[in-house]
Coordinates of C-alpha atoms in Angstrom, one line a residue:
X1 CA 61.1 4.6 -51.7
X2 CA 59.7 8.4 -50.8
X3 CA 57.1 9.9 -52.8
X4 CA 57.1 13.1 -54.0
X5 CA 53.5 13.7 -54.8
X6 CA 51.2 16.0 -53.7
X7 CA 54.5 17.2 -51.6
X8 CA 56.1 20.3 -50.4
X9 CA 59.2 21.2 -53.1
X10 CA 62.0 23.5 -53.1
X11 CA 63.4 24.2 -56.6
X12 CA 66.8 26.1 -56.0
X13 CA 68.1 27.2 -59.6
X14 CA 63.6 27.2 -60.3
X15 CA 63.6 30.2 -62.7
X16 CA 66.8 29.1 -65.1
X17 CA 67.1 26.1 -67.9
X18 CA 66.5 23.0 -66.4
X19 CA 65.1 24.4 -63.0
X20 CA 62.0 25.8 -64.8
X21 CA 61.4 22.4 -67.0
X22 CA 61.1 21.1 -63.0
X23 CA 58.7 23.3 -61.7
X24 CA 56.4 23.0 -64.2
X25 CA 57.1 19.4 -64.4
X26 CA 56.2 19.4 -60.2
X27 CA 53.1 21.8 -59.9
X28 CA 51.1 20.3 -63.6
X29 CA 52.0 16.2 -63.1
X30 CA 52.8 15.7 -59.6
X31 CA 50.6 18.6 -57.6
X32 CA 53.4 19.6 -55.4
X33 CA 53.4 22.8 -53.7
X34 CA 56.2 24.4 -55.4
X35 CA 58.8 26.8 -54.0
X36 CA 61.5 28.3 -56.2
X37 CA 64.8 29.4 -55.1
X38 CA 66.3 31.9 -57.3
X39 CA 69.0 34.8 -57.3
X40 CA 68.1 35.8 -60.7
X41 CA 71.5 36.3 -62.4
X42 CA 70.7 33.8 -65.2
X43 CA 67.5 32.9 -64.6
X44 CA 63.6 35.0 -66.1
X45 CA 61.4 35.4 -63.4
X46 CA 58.9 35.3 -66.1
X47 CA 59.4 31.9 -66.4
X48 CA 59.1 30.6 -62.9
X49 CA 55.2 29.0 -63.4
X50 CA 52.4 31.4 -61.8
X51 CA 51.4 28.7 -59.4
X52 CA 54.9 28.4 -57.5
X53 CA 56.3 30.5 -54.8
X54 CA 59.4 32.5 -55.6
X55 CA 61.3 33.5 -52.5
X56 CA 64.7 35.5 -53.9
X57 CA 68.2 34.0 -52.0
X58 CA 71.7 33.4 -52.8
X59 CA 72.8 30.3 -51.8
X60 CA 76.3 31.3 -50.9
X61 CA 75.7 33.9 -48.3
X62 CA 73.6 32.6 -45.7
X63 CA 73.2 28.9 -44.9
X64 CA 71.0 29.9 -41.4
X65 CA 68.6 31.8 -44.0
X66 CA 68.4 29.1 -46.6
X67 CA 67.5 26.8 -43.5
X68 CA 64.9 29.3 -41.7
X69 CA 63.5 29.4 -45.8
X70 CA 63.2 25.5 -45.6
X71 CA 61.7 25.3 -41.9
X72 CA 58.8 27.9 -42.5
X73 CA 57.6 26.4 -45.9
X74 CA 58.1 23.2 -44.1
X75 CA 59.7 21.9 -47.3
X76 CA 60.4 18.1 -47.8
X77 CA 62.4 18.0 -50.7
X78 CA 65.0 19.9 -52.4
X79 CA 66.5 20.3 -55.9
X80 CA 69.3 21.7 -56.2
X81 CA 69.9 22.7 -60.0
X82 CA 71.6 26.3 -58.8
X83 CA 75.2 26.6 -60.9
X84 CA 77.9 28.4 -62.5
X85 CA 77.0 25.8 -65.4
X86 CA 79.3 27.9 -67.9
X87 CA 82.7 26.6 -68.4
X88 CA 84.5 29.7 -69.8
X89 CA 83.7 31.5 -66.9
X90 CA 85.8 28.8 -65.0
X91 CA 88.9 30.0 -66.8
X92 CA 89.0 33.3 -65.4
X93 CA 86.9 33.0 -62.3
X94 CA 87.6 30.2 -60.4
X95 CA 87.1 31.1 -57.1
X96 CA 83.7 31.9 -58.1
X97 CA 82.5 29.3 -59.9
X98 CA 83.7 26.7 -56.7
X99 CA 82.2 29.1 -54.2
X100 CA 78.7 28.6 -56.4
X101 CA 79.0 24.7 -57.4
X102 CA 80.9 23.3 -53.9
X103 CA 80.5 25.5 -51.4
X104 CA 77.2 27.1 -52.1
X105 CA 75.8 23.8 -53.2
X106 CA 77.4 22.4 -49.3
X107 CA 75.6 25.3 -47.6
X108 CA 72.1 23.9 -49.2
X109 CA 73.4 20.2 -48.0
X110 CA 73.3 21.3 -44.4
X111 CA 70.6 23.1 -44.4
X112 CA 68.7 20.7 -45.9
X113 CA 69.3 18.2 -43.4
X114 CA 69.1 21.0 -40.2
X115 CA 65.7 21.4 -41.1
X116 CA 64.9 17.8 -41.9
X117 CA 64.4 17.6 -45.3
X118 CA 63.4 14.3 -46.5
X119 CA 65.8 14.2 -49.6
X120 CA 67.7 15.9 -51.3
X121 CA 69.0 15.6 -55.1
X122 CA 72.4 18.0 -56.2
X123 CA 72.9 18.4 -60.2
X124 CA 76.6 17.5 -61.1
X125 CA 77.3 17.2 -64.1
X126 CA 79.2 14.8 -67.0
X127 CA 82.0 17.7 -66.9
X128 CA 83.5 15.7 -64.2
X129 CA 85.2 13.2 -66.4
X130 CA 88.1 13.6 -69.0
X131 CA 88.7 11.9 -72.5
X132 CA 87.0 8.3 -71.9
X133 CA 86.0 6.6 -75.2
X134 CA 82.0 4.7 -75.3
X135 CA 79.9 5.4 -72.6
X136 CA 81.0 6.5 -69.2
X137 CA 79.9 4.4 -66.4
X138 CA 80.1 5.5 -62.6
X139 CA 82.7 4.1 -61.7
X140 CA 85.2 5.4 -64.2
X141 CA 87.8 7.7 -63.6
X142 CA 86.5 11.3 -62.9
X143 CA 89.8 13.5 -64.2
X144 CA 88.0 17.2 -64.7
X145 CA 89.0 19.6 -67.4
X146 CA 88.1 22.6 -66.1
X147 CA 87.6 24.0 -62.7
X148 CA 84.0 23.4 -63.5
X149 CA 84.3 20.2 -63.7
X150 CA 86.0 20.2 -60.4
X151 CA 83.8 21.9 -58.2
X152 CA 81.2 19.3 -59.2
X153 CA 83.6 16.6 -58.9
X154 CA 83.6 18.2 -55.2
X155 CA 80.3 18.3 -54.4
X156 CA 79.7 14.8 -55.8
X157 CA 82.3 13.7 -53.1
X158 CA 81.1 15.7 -50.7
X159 CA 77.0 14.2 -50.8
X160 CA 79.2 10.7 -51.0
X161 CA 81.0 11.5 -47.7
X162 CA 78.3 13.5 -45.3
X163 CA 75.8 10.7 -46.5
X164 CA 78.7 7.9 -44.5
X165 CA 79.3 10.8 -41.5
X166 CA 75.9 12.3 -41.0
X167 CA 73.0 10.6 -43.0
X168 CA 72.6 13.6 -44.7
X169 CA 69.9 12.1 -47.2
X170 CA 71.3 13.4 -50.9
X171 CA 71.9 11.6 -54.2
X172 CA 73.9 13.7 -57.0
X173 CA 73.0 13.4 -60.1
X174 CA 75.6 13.7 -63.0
X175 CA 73.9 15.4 -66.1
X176 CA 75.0 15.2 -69.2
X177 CA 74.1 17.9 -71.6
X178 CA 70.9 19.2 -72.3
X179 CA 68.6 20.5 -74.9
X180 CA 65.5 22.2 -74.6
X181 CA 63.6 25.4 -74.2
X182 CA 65.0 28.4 -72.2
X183 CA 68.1 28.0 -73.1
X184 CA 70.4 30.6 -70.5
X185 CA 73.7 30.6 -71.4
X186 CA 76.0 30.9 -74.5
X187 CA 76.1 26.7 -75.8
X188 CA 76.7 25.2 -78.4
X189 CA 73.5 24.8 -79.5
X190 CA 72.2 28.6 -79.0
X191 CA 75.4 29.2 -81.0
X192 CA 74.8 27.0 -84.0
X193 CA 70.8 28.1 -84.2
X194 CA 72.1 31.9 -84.0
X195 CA 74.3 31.9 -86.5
X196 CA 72.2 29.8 -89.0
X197 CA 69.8 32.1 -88.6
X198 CA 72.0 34.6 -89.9
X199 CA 73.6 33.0 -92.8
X200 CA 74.9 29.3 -94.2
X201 CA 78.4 29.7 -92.4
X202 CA 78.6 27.9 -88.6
X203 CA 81.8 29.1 -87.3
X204 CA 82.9 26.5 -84.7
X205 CA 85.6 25.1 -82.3
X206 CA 86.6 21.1 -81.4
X207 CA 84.6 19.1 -83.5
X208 CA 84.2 17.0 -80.1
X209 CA 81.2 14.6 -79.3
X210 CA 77.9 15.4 -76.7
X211 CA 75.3 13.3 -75.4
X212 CA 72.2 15.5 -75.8
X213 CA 68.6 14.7 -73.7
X214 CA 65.6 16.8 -73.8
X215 CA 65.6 18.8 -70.6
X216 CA 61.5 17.6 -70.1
X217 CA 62.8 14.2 -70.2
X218 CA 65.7 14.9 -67.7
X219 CA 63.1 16.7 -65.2
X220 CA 60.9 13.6 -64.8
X221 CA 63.8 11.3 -64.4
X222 CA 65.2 13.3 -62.1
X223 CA 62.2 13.4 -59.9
X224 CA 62.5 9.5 -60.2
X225 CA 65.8 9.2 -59.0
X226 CA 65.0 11.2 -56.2
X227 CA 62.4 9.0 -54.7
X228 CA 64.0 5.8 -55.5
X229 CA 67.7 6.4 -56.1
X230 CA 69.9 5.5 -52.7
X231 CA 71.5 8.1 -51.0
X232 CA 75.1 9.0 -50.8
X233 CA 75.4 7.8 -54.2
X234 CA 75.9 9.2 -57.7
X235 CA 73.7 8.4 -61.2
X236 CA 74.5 9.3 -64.6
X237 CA 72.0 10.8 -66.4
X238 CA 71.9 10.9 -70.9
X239 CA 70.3 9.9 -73.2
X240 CA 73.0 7.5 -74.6
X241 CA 73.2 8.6 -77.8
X242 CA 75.2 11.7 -79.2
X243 CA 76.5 13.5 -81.8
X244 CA 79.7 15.1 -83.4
X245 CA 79.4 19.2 -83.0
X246 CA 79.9 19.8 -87.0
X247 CA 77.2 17.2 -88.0
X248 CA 75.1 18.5 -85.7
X249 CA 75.4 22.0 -87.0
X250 CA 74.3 20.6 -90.2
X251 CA 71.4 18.8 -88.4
X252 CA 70.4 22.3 -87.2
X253 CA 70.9 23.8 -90.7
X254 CA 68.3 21.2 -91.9
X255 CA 66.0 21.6 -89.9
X256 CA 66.2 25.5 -89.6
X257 CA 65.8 24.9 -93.7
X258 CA 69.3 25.6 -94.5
X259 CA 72.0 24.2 -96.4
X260 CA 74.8 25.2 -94.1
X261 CA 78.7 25.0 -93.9
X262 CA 80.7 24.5 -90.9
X263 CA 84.0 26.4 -90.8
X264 CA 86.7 25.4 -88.1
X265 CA 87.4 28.5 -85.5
X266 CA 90.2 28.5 -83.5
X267 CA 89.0 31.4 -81.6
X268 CA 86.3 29.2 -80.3
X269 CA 88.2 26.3 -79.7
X270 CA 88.3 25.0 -75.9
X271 CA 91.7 24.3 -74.1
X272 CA 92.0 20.8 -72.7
X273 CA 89.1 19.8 -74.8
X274 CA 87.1 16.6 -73.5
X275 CA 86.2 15.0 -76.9
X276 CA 83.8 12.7 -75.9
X277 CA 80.9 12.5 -73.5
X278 CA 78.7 9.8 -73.6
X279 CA 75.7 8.5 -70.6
X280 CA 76.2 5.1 -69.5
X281 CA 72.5 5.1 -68.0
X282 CA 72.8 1.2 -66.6
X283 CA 72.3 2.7 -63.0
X284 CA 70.2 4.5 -63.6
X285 CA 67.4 2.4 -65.2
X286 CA 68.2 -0.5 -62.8
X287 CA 67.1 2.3 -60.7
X288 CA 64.3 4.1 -62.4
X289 CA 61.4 2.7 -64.9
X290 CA 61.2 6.6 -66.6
X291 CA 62.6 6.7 -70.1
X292 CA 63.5 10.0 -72.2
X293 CA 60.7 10.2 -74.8
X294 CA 61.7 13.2 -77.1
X295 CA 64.7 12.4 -79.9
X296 CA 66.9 14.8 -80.3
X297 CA 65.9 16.2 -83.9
X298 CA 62.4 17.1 -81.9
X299 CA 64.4 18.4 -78.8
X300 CA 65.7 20.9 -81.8
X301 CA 62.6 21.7 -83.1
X302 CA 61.4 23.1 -79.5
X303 CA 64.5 24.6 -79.2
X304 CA 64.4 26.7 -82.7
X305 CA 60.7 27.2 -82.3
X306 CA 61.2 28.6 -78.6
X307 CA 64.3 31.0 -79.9
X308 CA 62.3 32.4 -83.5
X309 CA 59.6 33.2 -80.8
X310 CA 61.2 34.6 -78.1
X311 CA 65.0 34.6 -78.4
X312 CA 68.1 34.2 -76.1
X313 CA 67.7 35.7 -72.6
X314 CA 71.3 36.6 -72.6
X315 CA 71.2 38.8 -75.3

């Protein structure tokens, strides 16, 4: 077991989504000097908490920098939660989403370990398997629908394979989706809470099925796994529930006060869908004793709450 209190953190990814549910998670419940890690393409500086560090880098173009950045804030633990996370970008730039998720995320590997970090923990993600029905265990097949899916299908292997050549001390973490405050990128859910905002129409694609956990909840299990998970090895992370995209479009509409109708797009429909993702999270809790706290009809609430107040950053 290592403990991550009172320690020295790198957050790489610190001022996006889930990265800045971290920090703040880090620097208010476990004191840690906090330093974030950020190129700022996606992610607000504004939301990078006043009490962290902020040091700008691009983990793809210099792995001796990233290290000499590790060695002189003597950092002893690393979270990587830097991505391409947006799948349609995949289908027109996939040489750039792989250089970001598997080769930018292997740079941060070694130069973790070169400067003796004490652990590390990579965020891969659910996207890694293809159409499984139930919940999706570990060990089932990983069969990736998008090139997405495949670089974090490769990074995954990667953590597996230098943790058996070199002891490099990672664990990667699959993550199913998220929902929560600071929202980035053009989902599903910004989507559906846009457009009822507008009007009672939700235009939409596959009416497929996600696993949705509050992104405070998946911060503090994360930091969990981290000190107690085993490294070279890989965790699924979910809440274990989910929901079909229509009904939750209607859940939205509800709770947004609306009476809405969900009409089928075929504009926004996703080649090679995966129709179903859903946490198997028995590793994980044999693992961890953390639990996710906040249901998803109050995860949505934030989320509304946070947009009618500030809005979408990508906008």
């Amino acid at each position: 077991m290592r403990n991550i209190y009172k320690s020295n953190v790198a957050v790489i990814g610190g001022a996006g989504f889930l990265g800045s549910h971290l920090v703040n998670y880090l620097i208010k419940e476990r004191e840690c000097n906090v330093l974030v890690i950020d190129n700022l393409i996606t992610g607000q500086k504004d939301w990078i908490n006043k009490k962290a560090t902020f040091i700008y880098h691009d983990i793809t173009q210099s792995e001796a920098g990233l290290r000499k950045i590790f060695e002189q804030n003597k950092i002893e633990y690393v979270f990587n939660y830097a991505a391409e996370p947006y799948i349609p970008v995949s289908f027109e730039r996939p040489l750039h989403v792989f250089d970001i998720n598997a080769r930018g995320a292997l740079m941060v590997l070694n130069a973790a370990q070169e400067a003796g970090v004490k652990g590390i923990l990579q965020v891969s993600s659910a996207e890694i398997y293809g159409n499984l029905d139930g919940k999706i265990k570990e060990t089932d097949q990983a069969i990736p629908h998008s090139t997405y899916g495949v670089s974090k299908l490769a990074i995954d292997s990667l953590i597996q394979a230098r943790w058996r050549e070199a002891k490099t001390p990672a664990i990667a973490m699959r993550q199913f989706n998220c929902v929560g405050e600071r929202e980035t990128h053009e989902y599903i859910i910004p989507v559906i809470i846009e457009q009822a905002s507008k009007g009672n129409e939700i235009k939409l694609g596959n009416n497929s099925f996600r696993d949705f956990q509050y992104a405070g909840d998946a911060v503090k299990m994360a930091v969990e796994l981290l000190e107690k998970g085993e490294f070279g090895e890989v965790y699924n992370m979910g809440s274990e529930e989910g929901i079909k995209m229509y009904d939750l479009a209607v859940l939205i509409g509800k709770l947004m006060g609306k009476d809405v109708t969900v009409i089928e797009d075929e504009s926004r429909k996703r080649p090679w869908e995966i129709w179903h993702l859903q946490s198997d999270n028995t590793k994980l809790y044999q693992t961890i004793e953390t639990r996710p706290q906040v249901n998803l009809e109050e995860a949505l609430k934030r989320t509304i709450k946070d947009y009618e107040e500030n809005g979408w950053c990508y906008k």
